[in-house]
């Protein structure tokens, strides 16, 4: 019976750690995607502002 409980305990911890690892990985990927989209949007706004400023200075 002790061996059976040991196996169940290891299985429980394996599943728990696996689930936590998958959840963390998903959150990390989501943060990277949001950061990438935010950075691209910020870069696009800066590029547009600089282009408008350049067009005003040329006119």
Short mmCIF file of C-alpha atoms in Angstrom, two decimals:
data_model
loop_
_atom_site.label_atom_id
_atom_site.label_comp_id
_atom_site.label_asym_id
_atom_site.label_seq_id
_atom_site.Cartn_x
_atom_site.Cartn_y
_atom_site.Cartn_z
CA UNK A 1 0.00 0.00 0.00
CA UNK A 2 2.89 2.36 0.73
CA UNK A 3 4.23 1.95 -2.81
CA UNK A 4 0.81 2.69 -4.24
CA UNK A 5 0.53 5.92 -2.22
CA UNK A 6 4.05 6.92 -3.27
CA UNK A 7 3.16 6.44 -6.93
CA UNK A 8 -0.05 8.46 -6.55
CA UNK A 9 1.82 11.23 -4.75
CA UNK A 10 4.44 11.45 -7.50
CA UNK A 11 1.71 11.41 -10.14
CA UNK A 12 -0.15 14.21 -8.36
CA UNK A 13 2.95 16.39 -8.13
CA UNK A 14 3.88 15.65 -11.73
CA UNK A 15 0.45 16.73 -12.95
CA UNK A 16 0.47 19.80 -10.70
CA UNK A 17 3.92 20.93 -11.83
CA UNK A 18 3.00 20.22 -15.44
CA UNK A 19 -0.14 22.32 -15.17
CA UNK A 20 1.69 25.19 -13.47
CA UNK A 21 4.44 25.05 -16.06
CA UNK A 22 1.93 25.12 -18.93
CA UNK A 23 0.04 28.01 -17.34
CA UNK A 24 3.21 30.03 -16.82
CA UNK A 25 4.36 29.32 -20.36
CA UNK A 26 1.02 30.50 -21.75
CA UNK A 27 1.13 33.70 -19.69
CA UNK A 28 4.72 34.36 -20.75
CA UNK A 29 3.87 33.89 -24.43
CA UNK A 30 0.88 36.20 -24.06
CA UNK A 31 3.05 38.85 -22.41
CA UNK A 32 5.57 38.60 -25.24
CA UNK A 33 2.85 38.96 -27.88
CA UNK A 34 1.29 41.95 -26.10
CA UNK A 35 4.73 43.53 -25.65
CA UNK A 36 5.57 42.96 -29.30
CA UNK A 37 2.31 44.45 -30.53
CA UNK A 38 2.66 47.38 -28.16
CA UNK A 39 6.22 48.01 -29.28
CA UNK A 40 5.23 47.84 -32.93
CA UNK A 41 2.37 50.27 -32.32
CA UNK A 42 4.63 52.68 -30.45
CA UNK A 43 7.22 52.51 -33.23
CA UNK A 44 4.49 53.15 -35.81
CA UNK A 45 3.26 56.21 -33.92
CA UNK A 46 6.78 57.58 -33.61
CA UNK A 47 7.41 57.00 -37.30
CA UNK A 48 4.16 58.77 -38.21
CA UNK A 49 4.91 61.75 -35.94
CA UNK A 50 8.39 62.11 -37.38
CA UNK A 51 7.06 61.90 -40.93
CA UNK A 52 4.41 64.55 -40.25
CA UNK A 53 7.00 66.78 -38.59
CA UNK A 54 9.34 66.32 -41.56
CA UNK A 55 6.51 67.17 -44.00
CA UNK A 56 5.63 70.34 -42.05
CA UNK A 57 9.27 71.44 -41.98
CA UNK A 58 9.66 70.88 -45.74
CA UNK A 59 6.55 72.86 -46.65
#
